[in-house]
């Protein structure tokens, strides 16, 4: 189901079911930034699209021979990048069938998906795809630690910029804004993009600038499940599979300094499962979804039977 809040002061959520075929299970989900469209990748090799009231965009459905293991919407367009279980990368444009302006209520009848880029040279399942905030770069990373940095044009088309290997499977990634001063010495880098941090299976945190220069900045000793950037205090928040939450301050002199490390208490949590998902719930407040996923069909935020709030100070 999709849930929509109807009030600014007190949240009232309405439940809109999204119907899936058979016993399909959700791999990942992502909301489009420019239109109320949610994309779901499922284990039947499909990416499905739904409007905020659960209406299916049938003409936009993408079907391939392997599962989409990672998806990411373009920051400024109805364009979605997908990484696949066979190592492929593709970019799809959701465009109206006609050139006339379309109202949100008519999207279901007018949108269709068109592949504008594909690369099938990869060998390992893609773990992460992520656009930078200015949409000039796409980063893809796979389970073996191979990272590809792609240049992106204004339509979302890609050309390979640089390939990197860090020797350990990538698990998560987060971009930071240029204002941090991490890339200030190179005029080309200043004009291109923001900086990227990656987490790995072995627990290392790597920093990559827009020119593809990579350095290991921290080791936490356990599988990194999630990373978020706390912009107000220029901190990287890292959560490991063993429920260790670390805050790393990113300073203007390019140094990454540990500020805090703590054990997160999760009722019923185990290192085998980890924490399913995290997101910002407010300034310095992280919402975390944990626990077993009930065996049921369809999509629902309430699949996670426990939630927790973590305060970053």
Short mmCIF file of C-alpha atoms in Angstrom, two decimals:
data_model
loop_
_atom_site.label_atom_id
_atom_site.label_comp_id
_atom_site.label_asym_id
_atom_site.label_seq_id
_atom_site.Cartn_x
_atom_site.Cartn_y
_atom_site.Cartn_z
CA UNK A 1 0.00 0.00 0.00
CA UNK A 2 0.94 3.64 -0.41
CA UNK A 3 0.28 6.00 2.47
CA UNK A 4 -0.50 9.72 2.14
CA UNK A 5 -0.66 12.27 4.94
CA UNK A 6 -3.68 14.58 4.82
CA UNK A 7 -2.92 17.10 7.56
CA UNK A 8 0.03 19.38 8.38
CA UNK A 9 -0.30 19.41 12.19
CA UNK A 10 -1.69 15.96 12.94
CA UNK A 11 -0.80 13.25 10.42
CA UNK A 12 -3.72 11.18 9.13
CA UNK A 13 -2.56 8.47 6.73
CA UNK A 14 -4.77 6.99 4.04
CA UNK A 15 -4.04 3.49 2.75
CA UNK A 16 -4.02 2.93 -1.03
CA UNK A 17 -3.33 -0.73 -2.00
CA UNK A 18 -0.98 -1.48 -4.89
CA UNK A 19 -1.78 -4.80 -6.52
CA UNK A 20 1.13 -7.05 -7.47
CA UNK A 21 1.07 -10.14 -9.62
CA UNK A 22 1.21 -13.54 -7.93
CA UNK A 23 3.51 -13.84 -4.91
CA UNK A 24 5.96 -11.14 -5.96
CA UNK A 25 8.16 -9.67 -3.23
CA UNK A 26 9.47 -6.12 -3.16
CA UNK A 27 13.23 -5.62 -3.52
CA UNK A 28 13.31 -1.81 -3.43
CA UNK A 29 11.05 1.22 -3.72
CA UNK A 30 11.62 4.86 -4.64
CA UNK A 31 9.50 8.01 -5.06
CA UNK A 32 9.89 10.27 -8.09
CA UNK A 33 10.90 13.82 -7.15
CA UNK A 34 8.96 15.69 -9.84
CA UNK A 35 5.71 13.68 -10.03
CA UNK A 36 3.74 11.62 -7.44
CA UNK A 37 4.99 8.30 -8.86
CA UNK A 38 6.39 5.42 -6.81
CA UNK A 39 8.55 2.73 -8.42
CA UNK A 40 8.79 -0.80 -7.02
CA UNK A 41 11.28 -3.42 -8.15
CA UNK A 42 10.12 -6.98 -7.45
CA UNK A 43 11.58 -10.47 -7.63
CA UNK A 44 9.66 -11.31 -10.82
CA UNK A 45 12.19 -9.28 -12.91
CA UNK A 46 9.84 -6.30 -13.00
CA UNK A 47 9.80 -2.60 -12.13
CA UNK A 48 6.24 -1.37 -11.59
CA UNK A 49 5.01 2.20 -11.21
CA UNK A 50 2.07 3.54 -9.21
CA UNK A 51 0.51 6.93 -8.62
CA UNK A 52 0.06 8.12 -5.03
CA UNK A 53 -3.45 6.65 -4.82
CA UNK A 54 -2.29 3.19 -5.92
CA UNK A 55 -3.20 3.52 -9.61
CA UNK A 56 -0.91 1.34 -11.71
CA UNK A 57 0.96 2.85 -14.68
CA UNK A 58 0.68 -0.23 -16.87
CA UNK A 59 2.41 1.27 -19.92
CA UNK A 60 5.47 2.14 -17.83
CA UNK A 61 6.15 -1.35 -16.49
CA UNK A 62 9.71 -2.55 -17.18
CA UNK A 63 10.41 -6.28 -17.55
CA UNK A 64 13.81 -7.93 -18.10
CA UNK A 65 15.46 -11.33 -17.64
CA UNK A 66 16.85 -10.52 -14.16
CA UNK A 67 15.68 -8.61 -11.09
CA UNK A 68 16.27 -4.89 -10.62
CA UNK A 69 18.47 -4.88 -7.51
CA UNK A 70 18.74 -1.08 -7.20
CA UNK A 71 16.70 1.85 -8.54
CA UNK A 72 17.10 5.63 -8.33
CA UNK A 73 15.06 8.52 -9.73
CA UNK A 74 16.71 11.42 -11.54
CA UNK A 75 16.66 14.57 -9.32
CA UNK A 76 14.86 16.78 -11.84
CA UNK A 77 13.10 14.55 -14.39
CA UNK A 78 10.80 11.54 -14.76
CA UNK A 79 13.84 9.39 -15.47
CA UNK A 80 14.83 6.32 -13.46
CA UNK A 81 18.13 4.43 -13.36
CA UNK A 82 18.16 0.72 -12.57
CA UNK A 83 20.90 -1.74 -11.67
CA UNK A 84 20.16 -5.39 -12.37
CA UNK A 85 21.08 -8.78 -10.96
CA UNK A 86 23.05 -9.65 -14.10
CA UNK A 87 25.30 -6.57 -13.67
CA UNK A 88 23.53 -4.42 -16.28
CA UNK A 89 22.74 -0.71 -15.91
CA UNK A 90 19.81 0.94 -17.70
CA UNK A 91 18.10 4.33 -17.69
CA UNK A 92 14.42 4.77 -18.56
CA UNK A 93 12.44 7.88 -19.41
CA UNK A 94 8.76 8.02 -18.42
CA UNK A 95 7.31 10.30 -21.09
CA UNK A 96 3.73 11.13 -22.13
CA UNK A 97 2.51 9.63 -25.37
CA UNK A 98 1.67 13.12 -26.66
CA UNK A 99 3.57 16.41 -26.41
CA UNK A 100 0.64 18.28 -24.82
CA UNK A 101 0.68 19.13 -21.11
CA UNK A 102 -0.66 16.34 -18.90
CA UNK A 103 -2.41 16.77 -15.55
CA UNK A 104 -1.44 14.43 -12.67
CA UNK A 105 -4.84 12.66 -12.81
CA UNK A 106 -4.22 11.72 -16.48
CA UNK A 107 -0.73 10.29 -15.99
CA UNK A 108 -1.97 6.68 -15.91
CA UNK A 109 -3.36 6.97 -19.44
CA UNK A 110 -0.54 8.94 -21.03
CA UNK A 111 2.83 7.84 -19.62
CA UNK A 112 5.01 5.10 -21.07
CA UNK A 113 8.61 4.03 -20.41
CA UNK A 114 11.41 4.27 -22.97
CA UNK A 115 14.94 2.94 -22.47
CA UNK A 116 17.44 5.73 -23.21
CA UNK A 117 20.61 3.95 -22.06
CA UNK A 118 21.80 0.44 -21.30
CA UNK A 119 25.16 -1.13 -20.46
CA UNK A 120 25.54 -4.90 -20.15
CA UNK A 121 29.27 -5.14 -19.44
CA UNK A 122 28.87 -5.79 -15.69
CA UNK A 123 29.47 -9.23 -14.20
CA UNK A 124 28.17 -8.98 -10.60
CA UNK A 125 24.77 -7.89 -9.25
CA UNK A 126 24.44 -4.13 -8.87
CA UNK A 127 24.05 -3.08 -5.25
CA UNK A 128 23.74 0.72 -5.57
CA UNK A 129 22.78 3.27 -8.20
CA UNK A 130 22.69 6.93 -7.22
CA UNK A 131 22.45 10.28 -9.01
CA UNK A 132 24.41 13.20 -7.65
CA UNK A 133 22.29 16.23 -6.61
CA UNK A 134 23.02 18.19 -9.81
CA UNK A 135 22.26 15.12 -12.01
CA UNK A 136 25.61 15.38 -13.82
CA UNK A 137 26.79 12.00 -12.52
CA UNK A 138 25.41 8.53 -11.86
CA UNK A 139 27.35 6.14 -9.65
CA UNK A 140 26.81 2.39 -9.85
CA UNK A 141 28.48 -0.16 -7.57
CA UNK A 142 28.26 -3.93 -7.42
CA UNK A 143 28.69 -6.77 -4.93
CA UNK A 144 32.35 -7.29 -5.84
CA UNK A 145 33.42 -3.71 -5.10
CA UNK A 146 33.55 -2.44 -8.69
CA UNK A 147 32.36 1.18 -8.97
CA UNK A 148 31.51 2.97 -12.20
CA UNK A 149 31.14 6.75 -12.40
CA UNK A 150 29.01 7.86 -15.35
CA UNK A 151 28.70 11.30 -16.90
CA UNK A 152 25.04 12.20 -17.45
CA UNK A 153 23.56 14.57 -20.02
CA UNK A 154 20.44 16.65 -19.42
CA UNK A 155 18.18 13.82 -20.65
CA UNK A 156 19.74 11.18 -18.40
CA UNK A 157 21.90 9.55 -21.07
CA UNK A 158 25.19 8.17 -19.73
CA UNK A 159 28.80 7.85 -20.83
CA UNK A 160 31.46 6.14 -18.74
CA UNK A 161 33.76 8.53 -16.88
CA UNK A 162 35.82 6.26 -14.65
CA UNK A 163 35.92 2.77 -13.13
CA UNK A 164 37.24 2.05 -9.63
CA UNK A 165 37.61 -1.05 -7.46
CA UNK A 166 37.75 -0.92 -3.67
CA UNK A 167 38.07 -4.67 -3.07
CA UNK A 168 34.91 -5.15 -1.00
CA UNK A 169 31.25 -5.26 -1.97
CA UNK A 170 29.49 -1.89 -1.74
CA UNK A 171 26.41 -1.85 0.49
CA UNK A 172 25.30 1.81 0.56
CA UNK A 173 26.25 5.29 -0.59
CA UNK A 174 25.50 8.93 0.13
CA UNK A 175 26.40 12.22 -1.57
CA UNK A 176 27.49 15.33 0.32
CA UNK A 177 27.21 18.94 -0.95
CA UNK A 178 30.18 20.85 -2.36
CA UNK A 179 29.93 23.43 0.42
CA UNK A 180 31.83 21.07 2.71
CA UNK A 181 35.04 22.09 0.97
CA UNK A 182 36.17 18.52 0.31
CA UNK A 183 36.93 19.34 -3.31
CA UNK A 184 38.32 22.86 -3.47
CA UNK A 185 41.76 22.57 -5.04
CA UNK A 186 40.79 21.49 -8.55
CA UNK A 187 38.85 23.93 -10.73
CA UNK A 188 37.36 21.11 -12.82
CA UNK A 189 36.09 19.31 -9.75
CA UNK A 190 34.52 22.49 -8.38
CA UNK A 191 32.44 22.85 -11.53
CA UNK A 192 31.17 19.30 -11.73
CA UNK A 193 29.61 17.65 -8.73
CA UNK A 194 29.47 16.78 -5.04
CA UNK A 195 31.46 14.18 -3.14
CA UNK A 196 30.49 10.57 -2.47
CA UNK A 197 30.88 8.27 0.52
CA UNK A 198 30.50 4.49 0.20
CA UNK A 199 30.00 1.79 2.84
CA UNK A 200 31.17 -1.81 2.32
CA UNK A 201 30.60 -5.36 3.51
CA UNK A 202 33.84 -5.39 5.50
CA UNK A 203 32.89 -2.20 7.36
CA UNK A 204 35.08 0.36 5.63
CA UNK A 205 33.96 3.86 4.61
CA UNK A 206 35.43 5.27 1.40
CA UNK A 207 35.43 8.81 0.05
CA UNK A 208 35.39 9.42 -3.71
CA UNK A 209 35.59 12.88 -5.28
CA UNK A 210 34.19 13.76 -8.68
CA UNK A 211 37.50 13.05 -10.41
CA UNK A 212 37.43 9.46 -9.17
CA UNK A 213 40.08 9.80 -6.48
CA UNK A 214 39.30 7.34 -3.69
CA UNK A 215 40.49 7.03 -0.10
CA UNK A 216 39.47 4.92 2.89
CA UNK A 217 38.48 7.28 5.71
CA UNK A 218 37.16 4.97 8.43
CA UNK A 219 36.85 1.31 9.41
CA UNK A 220 34.01 0.15 11.66
CA UNK A 221 34.68 -3.60 11.52
CA UNK A 222 31.16 -4.72 10.57
CA UNK A 223 28.92 -4.80 7.52
CA UNK A 224 27.61 -1.26 6.90
CA UNK A 225 23.86 -1.29 6.28
CA UNK A 226 23.02 2.41 6.01
CA UNK A 227 24.56 5.86 5.70
CA UNK A 228 22.91 9.28 5.94
CA UNK A 229 24.33 12.78 5.77
CA UNK A 230 23.47 15.22 8.59
CA UNK A 231 23.93 18.46 6.69
CA UNK A 232 23.30 20.84 9.59
CA UNK A 233 26.40 19.59 11.39
CA UNK A 234 28.37 18.22 8.42
CA UNK A 235 28.28 14.68 9.77
CA UNK A 236 28.10 11.28 8.17
CA UNK A 237 25.82 8.94 10.13
CA UNK A 238 26.72 5.27 9.70
CA UNK A 239 24.73 2.25 10.93
CA UNK A 240 26.28 -1.23 10.89
CA UNK A 241 24.75 -4.71 10.81
CA UNK A 242 25.81 -5.13 14.46
CA UNK A 243 23.68 -2.07 15.42
CA UNK A 244 26.61 0.29 15.92
CA UNK A 245 25.72 3.88 15.07
CA UNK A 246 28.68 6.15 14.37
CA UNK A 247 28.80 9.87 13.63
CA UNK A 248 31.76 11.07 11.54
CA UNK A 249 32.39 14.81 11.26
CA UNK A 250 33.46 15.93 7.78
CA UNK A 251 35.71 18.94 8.17
CA UNK A 252 36.60 21.61 5.65
CA UNK A 253 40.26 20.50 5.65
CA UNK A 254 39.13 17.14 4.16
CA UNK A 255 39.57 15.22 7.42
CA UNK A 256 36.90 12.78 8.60
CA UNK A 257 36.87 12.63 12.39
CA UNK A 258 34.86 10.17 14.57
CA UNK A 259 32.59 12.12 16.93
CA UNK A 260 30.43 9.46 18.53
CA UNK A 261 29.87 5.72 18.49
CA UNK A 262 27.02 3.94 20.26
CA UNK A 263 25.13 0.66 20.33
CA UNK A 264 21.53 0.96 19.16
CA UNK A 265 19.09 -1.09 21.21
CA UNK A 266 16.63 -2.90 18.93
CA UNK A 267 13.99 -5.16 20.47
CA UNK A 268 14.10 -8.51 18.74
CA UNK A 269 16.89 -7.38 16.42
CA UNK A 270 19.62 -9.74 15.30
CA UNK A 271 22.83 -9.22 13.30
CA UNK A 272 21.49 -11.62 10.66
CA UNK A 273 18.61 -9.27 9.85
CA UNK A 274 20.04 -5.89 10.73
CA UNK A 275 17.87 -2.80 10.34
CA UNK A 276 15.74 -2.84 7.21
CA UNK A 277 15.54 0.84 6.40
CA UNK A 278 16.37 4.28 7.81
CA UNK A 279 15.38 7.80 6.83
CA UNK A 280 15.30 11.29 8.29
CA UNK A 281 12.09 11.89 10.26
CA UNK A 282 13.03 15.45 11.26
CA UNK A 283 16.10 17.60 12.03
CA UNK A 284 18.58 15.19 13.61
CA UNK A 285 15.96 12.43 14.04
CA UNK A 286 16.30 9.12 12.22
CA UNK A 287 13.38 6.73 11.82
CA UNK A 288 14.42 3.07 11.57
CA UNK A 289 12.30 0.12 10.46
CA UNK A 290 13.21 -3.25 12.00
CA UNK A 291 11.84 -6.73 12.63
CA UNK A 292 10.65 -9.58 10.48
CA UNK A 293 8.55 -8.91 7.39
CA UNK A 294 5.16 -10.60 7.69
CA UNK A 295 4.36 -13.15 5.00
CA UNK A 296 1.70 -11.34 2.99
CA UNK A 297 1.13 -10.20 -0.56
CA UNK A 298 1.02 -6.60 -1.73
CA UNK A 299 2.98 -3.56 -0.59
CA UNK A 300 2.67 -1.80 2.71
CA UNK A 301 4.64 0.52 4.92
CA UNK A 302 3.33 -1.52 7.85
CA UNK A 303 5.28 -4.59 6.72
CA UNK A 304 7.82 -3.59 9.34
CA UNK A 305 6.29 -4.48 12.67
CA UNK A 306 8.65 -2.34 14.78
CA UNK A 307 9.94 1.20 14.33
CA UNK A 308 12.40 3.25 16.34
CA UNK A 309 13.56 6.85 16.51
CA UNK A 310 17.26 7.75 16.87
CA UNK A 311 18.32 11.25 17.86
CA UNK A 312 21.52 12.72 16.40
CA UNK A 313 22.93 15.61 18.45
#
